[in-house]
Coordinates of C-alpha atoms and ligand atoms in Angstrom, one line a residue:
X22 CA -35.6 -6.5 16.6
X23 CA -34.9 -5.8 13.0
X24 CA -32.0 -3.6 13.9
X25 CA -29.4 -3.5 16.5
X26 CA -27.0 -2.1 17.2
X27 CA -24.6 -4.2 20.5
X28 CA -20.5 -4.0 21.8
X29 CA -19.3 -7.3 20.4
X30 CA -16.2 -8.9 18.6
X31 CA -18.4 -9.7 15.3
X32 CA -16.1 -13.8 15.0
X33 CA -18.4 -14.0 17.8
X34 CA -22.0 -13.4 16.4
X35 CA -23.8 -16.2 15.6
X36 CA -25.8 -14.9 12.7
X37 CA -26.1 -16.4 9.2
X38 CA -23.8 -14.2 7.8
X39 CA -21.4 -11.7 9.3
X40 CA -19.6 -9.5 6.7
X41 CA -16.2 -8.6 6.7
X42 CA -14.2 -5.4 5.6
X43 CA -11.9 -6.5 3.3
X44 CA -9.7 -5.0 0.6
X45 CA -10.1 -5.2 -2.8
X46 CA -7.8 -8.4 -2.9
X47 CA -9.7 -10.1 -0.9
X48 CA -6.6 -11.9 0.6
X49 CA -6.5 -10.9 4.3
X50 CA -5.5 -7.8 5.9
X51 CA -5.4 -6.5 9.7
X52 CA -8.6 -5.1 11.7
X53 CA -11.4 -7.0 11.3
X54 CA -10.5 -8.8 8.3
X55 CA -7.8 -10.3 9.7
X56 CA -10.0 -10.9 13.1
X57 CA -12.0 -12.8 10.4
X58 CA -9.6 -14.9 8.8
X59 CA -8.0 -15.8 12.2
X60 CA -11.2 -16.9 13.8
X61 CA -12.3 -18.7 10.3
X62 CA -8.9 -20.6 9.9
X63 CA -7.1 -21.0 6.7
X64 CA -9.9 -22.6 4.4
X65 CA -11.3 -18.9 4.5
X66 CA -8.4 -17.6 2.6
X67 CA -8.1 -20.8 -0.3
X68 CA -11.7 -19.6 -1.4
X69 CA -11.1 -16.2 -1.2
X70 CA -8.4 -16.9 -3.4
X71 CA -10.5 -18.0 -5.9
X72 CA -12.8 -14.7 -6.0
X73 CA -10.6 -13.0 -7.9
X74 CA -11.0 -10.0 -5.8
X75 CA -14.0 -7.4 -5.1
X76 CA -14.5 -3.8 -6.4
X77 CA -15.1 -1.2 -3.8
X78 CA -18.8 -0.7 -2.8
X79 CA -19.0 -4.6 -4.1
X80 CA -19.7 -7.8 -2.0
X81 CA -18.8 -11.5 -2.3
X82 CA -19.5 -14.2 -0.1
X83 CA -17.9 -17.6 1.1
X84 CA -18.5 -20.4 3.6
X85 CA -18.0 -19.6 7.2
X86 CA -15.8 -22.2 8.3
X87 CA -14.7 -22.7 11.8
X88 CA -17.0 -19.4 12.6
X89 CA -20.3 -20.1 13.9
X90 CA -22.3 -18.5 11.2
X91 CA -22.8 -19.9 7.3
X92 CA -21.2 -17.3 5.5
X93 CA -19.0 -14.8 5.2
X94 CA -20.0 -11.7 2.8
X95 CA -16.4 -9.3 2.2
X96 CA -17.2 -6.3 1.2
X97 CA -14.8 -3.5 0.2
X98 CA -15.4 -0.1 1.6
X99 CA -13.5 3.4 0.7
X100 CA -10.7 4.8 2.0
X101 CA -11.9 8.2 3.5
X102 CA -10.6 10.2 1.1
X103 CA -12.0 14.0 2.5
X104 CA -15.8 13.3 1.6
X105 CA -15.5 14.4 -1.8
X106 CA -14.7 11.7 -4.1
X107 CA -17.7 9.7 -3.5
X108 CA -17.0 7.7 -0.7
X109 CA -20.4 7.8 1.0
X110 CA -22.1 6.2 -2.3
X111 CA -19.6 3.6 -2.0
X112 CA -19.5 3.2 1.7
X113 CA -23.7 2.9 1.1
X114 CA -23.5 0.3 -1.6
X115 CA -21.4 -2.1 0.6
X116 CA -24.2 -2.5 2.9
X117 CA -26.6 -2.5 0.2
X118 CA -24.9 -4.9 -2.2
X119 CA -24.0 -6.9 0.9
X120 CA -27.9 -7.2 2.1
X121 CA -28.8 -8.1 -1.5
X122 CA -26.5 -10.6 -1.4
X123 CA -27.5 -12.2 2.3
X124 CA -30.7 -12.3 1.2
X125 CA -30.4 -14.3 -2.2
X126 CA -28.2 -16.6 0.5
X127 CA -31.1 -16.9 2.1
X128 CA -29.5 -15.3 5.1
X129 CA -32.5 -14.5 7.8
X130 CA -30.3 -12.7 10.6
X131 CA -26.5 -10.7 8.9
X132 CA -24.1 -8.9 11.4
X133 CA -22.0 -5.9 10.3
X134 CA -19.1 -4.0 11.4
X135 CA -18.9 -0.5 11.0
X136 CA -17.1 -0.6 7.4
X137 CA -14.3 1.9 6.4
X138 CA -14.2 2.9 10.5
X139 CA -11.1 1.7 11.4
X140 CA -7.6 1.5 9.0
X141 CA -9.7 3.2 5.8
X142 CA -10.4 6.3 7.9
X143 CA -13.9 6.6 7.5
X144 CA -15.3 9.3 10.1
X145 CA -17.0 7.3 12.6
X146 CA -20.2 9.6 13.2
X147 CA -20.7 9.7 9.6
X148 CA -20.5 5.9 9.0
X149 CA -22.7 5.3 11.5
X150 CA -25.0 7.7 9.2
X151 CA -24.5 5.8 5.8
X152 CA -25.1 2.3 7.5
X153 CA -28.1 3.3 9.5
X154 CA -29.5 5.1 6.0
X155 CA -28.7 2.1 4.1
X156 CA -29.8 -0.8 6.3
X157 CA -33.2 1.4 6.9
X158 CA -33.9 1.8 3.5
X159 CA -33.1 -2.3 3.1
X160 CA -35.8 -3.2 6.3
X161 CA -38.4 -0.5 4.3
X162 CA -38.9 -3.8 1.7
X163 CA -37.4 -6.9 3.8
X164 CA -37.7 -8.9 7.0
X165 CA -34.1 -10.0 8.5
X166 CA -32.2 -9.2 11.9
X167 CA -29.1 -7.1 11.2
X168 CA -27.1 -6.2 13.9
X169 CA -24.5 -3.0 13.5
X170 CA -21.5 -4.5 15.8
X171 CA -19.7 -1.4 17.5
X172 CA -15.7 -2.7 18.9
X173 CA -14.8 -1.9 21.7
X174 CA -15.9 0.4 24.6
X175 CA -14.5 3.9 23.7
X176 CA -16.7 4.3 20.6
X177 CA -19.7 7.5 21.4
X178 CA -21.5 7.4 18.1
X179 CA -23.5 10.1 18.2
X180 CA -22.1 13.9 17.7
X181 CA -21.0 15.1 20.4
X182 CA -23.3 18.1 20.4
X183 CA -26.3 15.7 20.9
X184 CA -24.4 13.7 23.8
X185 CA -23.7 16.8 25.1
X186 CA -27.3 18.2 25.1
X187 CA -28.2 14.4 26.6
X188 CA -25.7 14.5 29.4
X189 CA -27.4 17.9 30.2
X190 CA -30.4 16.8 30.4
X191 CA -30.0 13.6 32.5
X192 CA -27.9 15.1 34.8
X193 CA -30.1 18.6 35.1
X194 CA -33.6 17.6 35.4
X195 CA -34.5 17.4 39.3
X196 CA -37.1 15.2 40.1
X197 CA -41.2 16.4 39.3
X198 CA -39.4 19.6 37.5
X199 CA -41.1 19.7 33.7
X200 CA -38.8 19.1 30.8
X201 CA -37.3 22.0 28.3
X202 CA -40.5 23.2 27.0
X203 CA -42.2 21.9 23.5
X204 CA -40.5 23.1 20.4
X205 CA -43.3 23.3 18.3
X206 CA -46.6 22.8 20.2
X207 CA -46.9 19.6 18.2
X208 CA -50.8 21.1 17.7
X209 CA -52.8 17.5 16.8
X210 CA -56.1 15.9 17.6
X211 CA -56.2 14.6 20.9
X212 CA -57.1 10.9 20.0
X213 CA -61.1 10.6 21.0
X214 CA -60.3 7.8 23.1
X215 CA -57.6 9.5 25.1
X216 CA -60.4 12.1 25.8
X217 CA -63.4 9.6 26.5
X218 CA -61.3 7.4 28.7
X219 CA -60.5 9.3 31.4
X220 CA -61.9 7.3 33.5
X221 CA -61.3 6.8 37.4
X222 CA -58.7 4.5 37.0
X223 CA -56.7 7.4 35.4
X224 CA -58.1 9.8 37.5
X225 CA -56.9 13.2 36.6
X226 CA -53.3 11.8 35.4
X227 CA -54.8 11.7 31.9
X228 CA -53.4 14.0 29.7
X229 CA -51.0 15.6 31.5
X230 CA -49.0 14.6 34.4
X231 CA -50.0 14.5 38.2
X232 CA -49.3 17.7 39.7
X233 CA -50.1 19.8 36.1
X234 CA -52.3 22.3 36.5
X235 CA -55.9 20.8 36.2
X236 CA -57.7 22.9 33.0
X237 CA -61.2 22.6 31.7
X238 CA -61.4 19.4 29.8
X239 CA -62.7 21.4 26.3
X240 CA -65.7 20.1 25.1
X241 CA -65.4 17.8 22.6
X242 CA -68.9 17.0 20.5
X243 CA -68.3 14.2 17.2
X244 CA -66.3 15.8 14.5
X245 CA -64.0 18.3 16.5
X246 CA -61.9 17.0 19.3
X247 CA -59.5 19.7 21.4
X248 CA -56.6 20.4 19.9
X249 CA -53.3 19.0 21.5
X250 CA -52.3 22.9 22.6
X251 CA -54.0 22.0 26.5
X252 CA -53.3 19.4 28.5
X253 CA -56.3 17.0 28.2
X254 CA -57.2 15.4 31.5
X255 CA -60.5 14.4 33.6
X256 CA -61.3 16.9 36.3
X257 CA -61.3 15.5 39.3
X258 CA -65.8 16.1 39.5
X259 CA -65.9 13.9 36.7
X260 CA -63.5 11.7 37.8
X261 CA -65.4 10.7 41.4
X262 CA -69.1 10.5 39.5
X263 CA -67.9 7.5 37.5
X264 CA -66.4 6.1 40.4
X265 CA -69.9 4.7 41.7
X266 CA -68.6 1.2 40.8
X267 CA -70.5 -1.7 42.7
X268 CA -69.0 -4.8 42.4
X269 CA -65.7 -6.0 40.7
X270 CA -67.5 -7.2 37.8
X271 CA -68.4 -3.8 37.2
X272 CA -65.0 -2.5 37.4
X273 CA -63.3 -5.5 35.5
X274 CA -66.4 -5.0 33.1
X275 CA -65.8 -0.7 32.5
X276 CA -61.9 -2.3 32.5
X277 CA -60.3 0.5 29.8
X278 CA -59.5 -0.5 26.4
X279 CA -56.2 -2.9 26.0
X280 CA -52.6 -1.3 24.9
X281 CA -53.4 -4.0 21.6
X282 CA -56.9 -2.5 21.1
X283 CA -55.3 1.0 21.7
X284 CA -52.4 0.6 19.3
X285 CA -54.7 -0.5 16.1
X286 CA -57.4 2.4 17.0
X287 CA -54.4 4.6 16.6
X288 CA -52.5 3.4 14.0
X289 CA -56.1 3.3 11.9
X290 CA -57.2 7.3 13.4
X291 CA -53.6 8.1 11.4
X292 CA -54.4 6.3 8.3
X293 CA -51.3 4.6 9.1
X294 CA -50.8 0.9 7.2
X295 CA -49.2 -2.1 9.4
X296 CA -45.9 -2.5 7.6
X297 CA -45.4 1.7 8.1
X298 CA -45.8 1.2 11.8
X299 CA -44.0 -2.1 12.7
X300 CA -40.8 -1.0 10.5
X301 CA -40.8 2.7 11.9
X302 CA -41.1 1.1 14.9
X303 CA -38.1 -1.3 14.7
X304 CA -40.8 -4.0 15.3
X305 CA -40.6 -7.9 13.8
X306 CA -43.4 -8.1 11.6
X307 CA -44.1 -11.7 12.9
X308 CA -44.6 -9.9 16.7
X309 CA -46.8 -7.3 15.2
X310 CA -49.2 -9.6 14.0
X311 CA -49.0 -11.5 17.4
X312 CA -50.0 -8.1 18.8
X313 CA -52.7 -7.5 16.5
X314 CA -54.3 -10.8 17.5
X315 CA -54.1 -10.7 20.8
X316 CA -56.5 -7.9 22.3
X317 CA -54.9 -8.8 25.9
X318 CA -51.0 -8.9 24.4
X319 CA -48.4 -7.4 27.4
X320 CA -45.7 -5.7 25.7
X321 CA -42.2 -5.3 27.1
X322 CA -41.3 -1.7 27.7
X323 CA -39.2 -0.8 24.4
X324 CA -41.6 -2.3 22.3
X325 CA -44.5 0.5 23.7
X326 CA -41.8 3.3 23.5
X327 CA -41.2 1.8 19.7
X328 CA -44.7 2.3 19.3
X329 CA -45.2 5.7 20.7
X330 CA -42.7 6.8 18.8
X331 CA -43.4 5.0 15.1
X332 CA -47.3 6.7 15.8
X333 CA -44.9 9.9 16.5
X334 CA -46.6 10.6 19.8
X335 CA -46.6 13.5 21.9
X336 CA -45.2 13.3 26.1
X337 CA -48.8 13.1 27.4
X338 CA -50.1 10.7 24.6
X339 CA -46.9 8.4 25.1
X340 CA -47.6 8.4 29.0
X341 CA -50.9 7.5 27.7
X342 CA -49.8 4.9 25.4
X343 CA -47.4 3.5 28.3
X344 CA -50.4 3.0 30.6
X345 CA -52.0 1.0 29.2
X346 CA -49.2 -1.7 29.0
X347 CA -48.6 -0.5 32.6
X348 CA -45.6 1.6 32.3
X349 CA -44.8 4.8 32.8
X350 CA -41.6 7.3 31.9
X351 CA -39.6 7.2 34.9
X352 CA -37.8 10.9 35.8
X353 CA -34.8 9.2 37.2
X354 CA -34.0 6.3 34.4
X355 CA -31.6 7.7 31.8
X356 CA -33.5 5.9 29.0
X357 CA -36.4 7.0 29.9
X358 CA -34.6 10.8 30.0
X359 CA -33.3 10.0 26.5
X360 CA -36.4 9.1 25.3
X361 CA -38.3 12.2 26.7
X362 CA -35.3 14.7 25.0
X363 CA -36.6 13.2 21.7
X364 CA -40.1 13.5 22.1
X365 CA -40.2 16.8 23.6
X366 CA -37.7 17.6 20.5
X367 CA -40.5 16.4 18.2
X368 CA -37.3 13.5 16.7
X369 CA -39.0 10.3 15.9
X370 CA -36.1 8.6 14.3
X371 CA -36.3 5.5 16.0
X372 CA -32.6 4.9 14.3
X373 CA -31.6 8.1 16.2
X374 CA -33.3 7.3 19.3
X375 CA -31.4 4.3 19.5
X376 CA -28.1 5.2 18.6
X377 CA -28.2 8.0 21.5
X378 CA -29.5 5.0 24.0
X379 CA -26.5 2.7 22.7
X380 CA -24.0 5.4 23.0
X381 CA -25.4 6.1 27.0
X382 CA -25.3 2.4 26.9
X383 CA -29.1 1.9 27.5
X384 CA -31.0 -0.8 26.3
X385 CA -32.5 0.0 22.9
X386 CA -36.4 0.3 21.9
X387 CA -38.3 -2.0 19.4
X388 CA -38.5 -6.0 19.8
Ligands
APR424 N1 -15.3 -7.1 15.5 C1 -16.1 -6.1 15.1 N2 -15.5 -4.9 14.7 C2 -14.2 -4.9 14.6 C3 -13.4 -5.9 15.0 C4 -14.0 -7.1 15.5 N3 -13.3 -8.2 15.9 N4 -12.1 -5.5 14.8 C5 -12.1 -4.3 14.3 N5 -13.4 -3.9 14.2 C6 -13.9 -2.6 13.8 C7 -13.0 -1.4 13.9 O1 -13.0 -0.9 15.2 C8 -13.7 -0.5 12.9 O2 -14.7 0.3 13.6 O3 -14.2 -2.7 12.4 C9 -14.3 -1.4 11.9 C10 -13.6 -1.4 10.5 O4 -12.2 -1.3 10.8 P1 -11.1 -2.1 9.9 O5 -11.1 -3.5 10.2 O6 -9.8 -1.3 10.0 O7 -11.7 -1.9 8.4 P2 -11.7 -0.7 7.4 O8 -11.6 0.6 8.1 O9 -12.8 -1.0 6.5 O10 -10.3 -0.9 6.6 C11 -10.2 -2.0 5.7 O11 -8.2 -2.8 6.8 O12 -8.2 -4.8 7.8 C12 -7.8 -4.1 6.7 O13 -7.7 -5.7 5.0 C13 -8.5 -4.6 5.5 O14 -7.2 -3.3 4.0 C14 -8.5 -3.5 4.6 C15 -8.7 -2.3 5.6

């Protein structure tokens, strides 16, 4: 998964680079810097006396030493200083000078802690913001594994409103009761196969869930399919007429179109290029184009979320999507909730998404 964000003492990540938060002397300090130099030994600190020091917002690098990965980058953040003497350019360009520089390291995987948190003061809510903006913006252009490492258990990094709102709506959705309604009636085209598929394997679940009330599927001739504003689903007539299957051939051979096959029809019906998908969807590139080639390819249950919500879609097209990897969204697993809350919100930050499901301690969505 291009990014992550995991609980961990970061002298314990075995990536090719972890980065430290230094100061601008580069000679050792308390927090994690001095976590660093501890776990490194004293080698650490005759090189870094030979670095002559590091700006703020600037990176350096140097061996790893006893630590399990190859190098160390130190990089200076600011001290929180009220917010209004630059501090979140600088706090941006240590991430960003310090990606630049794992990369020219070759570096293919780079663990960070959250910089200026801790002694410099930092708000944590809002350096959570800067280094998911800035490592974002780096996976845009680049391929590497970068992992945000949170210390501790008592860090919530989201605002509290929004865990709040999330608490709320784990805890007060009874079962089969519908979610807070749609914000915006996220009017779209209903993708054609979504329409044509509803076939008897679906039955009338297409489209809308179970126990929704069954409307007229609208008619949908070549250029103009329904708009998203009514449920689509199969009535149940049309349903039991296909159903005249005689042999499993037959059924195996009518078998519905793959999640793979699904995925590139929708990704094309957007105009959507590869790269746009796979990196909104926190997705390797390298298992993207294992999906692509693989009409049959079984996906693991974050990576179809990722997916459903990189393609931005809707509940009933994500329960769609979900299908046909043989999922569904559960109304009793607090991811799942999560997820929902941010769908039905019309919030397709998958950066967002996962920061609420590391915060609730869920696993996180992409691969
Ligand atoms: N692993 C991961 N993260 C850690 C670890 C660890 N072992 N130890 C501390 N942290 C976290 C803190 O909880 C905080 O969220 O790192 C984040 C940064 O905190 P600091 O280490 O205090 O760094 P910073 O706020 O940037 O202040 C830098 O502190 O250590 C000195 O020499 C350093 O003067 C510099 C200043």
């Amino acid at each position: 998964m291009p990014f992550t964000i995991i609980r961990n003492d970061i002298t314990k990540m075995k990536t090719d680079a972890i980065v430290n938060a230094a100061n601008s002397s580069l000679l050792g300090g308390g927090g994690v810097d001095g976590a660093i130099h501890r776990a490194a030994g004293s080698e650490l600190l005759h090189e870094c006396r030979l670095l002559g020091g590091c700006k703020t917002g600037q990176a350096k690098a140097t061996k790893g030493y006893r630590l399990a990965c190859k190098h160390i980058i130190h990089t200076v953040g600011p001290v929180w200083r009220g917010g209004e003497n630059g501090e979140e350019e600088l706090l941006y360009s240590c991430y960003s000078e310090s990606l630049k520089l794992a990369k020219k390291l070759g570096c293919e995987s780079v663990a960070f802690p959250l910089i200026s948190a801790g002694i410099y003061g930092y708000p944590v809510r809002q350096a959570i913001g800067v280094a998911t903006r800035a490592i974002g913006d780096f996976l845009e252009g680049n391929d590497m594994d970068i992992y945000l490492v949170i210390y501790g258990n008592n860090t919530v990094i989201i605002g509290e409103q929004l865990y709040g709102e999330l608490e709320r709506c784990m805890d007060g959705i009874p079962d089969g009761q519908s979610l807070p309604p749609l914000r915006s009636s996220r009017i779209r085209q209903v993708p054609e196969l979504f329409l044509k598929k509803a076939s008897p394997f679906f039955g009338s679940k297409v489209g809308a869930s179970a126990d929704a009330e069954k409307p007229t599927v609208p008619k949908a001739n070549n250029n103009e399919l329904p708009m998203m504003g009514e449920a689509v689903c199969a009535p149940a007539a049309a349903a039991e007429e296909d159903c005249a299957f005689d042999s499993l051939d037959e059924i195996l051979g009518a078998a519905e179109e793959t999640f793979s096959e699904t995925l590139l029809r929708l990704i094309d019906e957007r105009g959507l290029t590869d790269p746009q998908v796979y990196r909104k969807a926190n997705i390797d590139r390298r298992l993207f184009s294992k999906i692509r080639s693989d009409r049959d390819y079984k996906p693991k249950k974050q990576t179809a979320l990722a997916f459903a919500i990189a393609l931005e879609l809707d509940l009933a097209e994500t329960e769609q999507l979900l299908e046909k990897a043989g999922f569904a969204l559960s109304p009793s697993i607090r991811a799942d909730l999560i997820i929902k809350y941010f769908i039905v919100n019309g919030r397709y930050d998958i950066f967002e998404i996962n920061e609420a499901l590391f915060s609730f301690d869920q696993a996180l969505i992409g691969a």
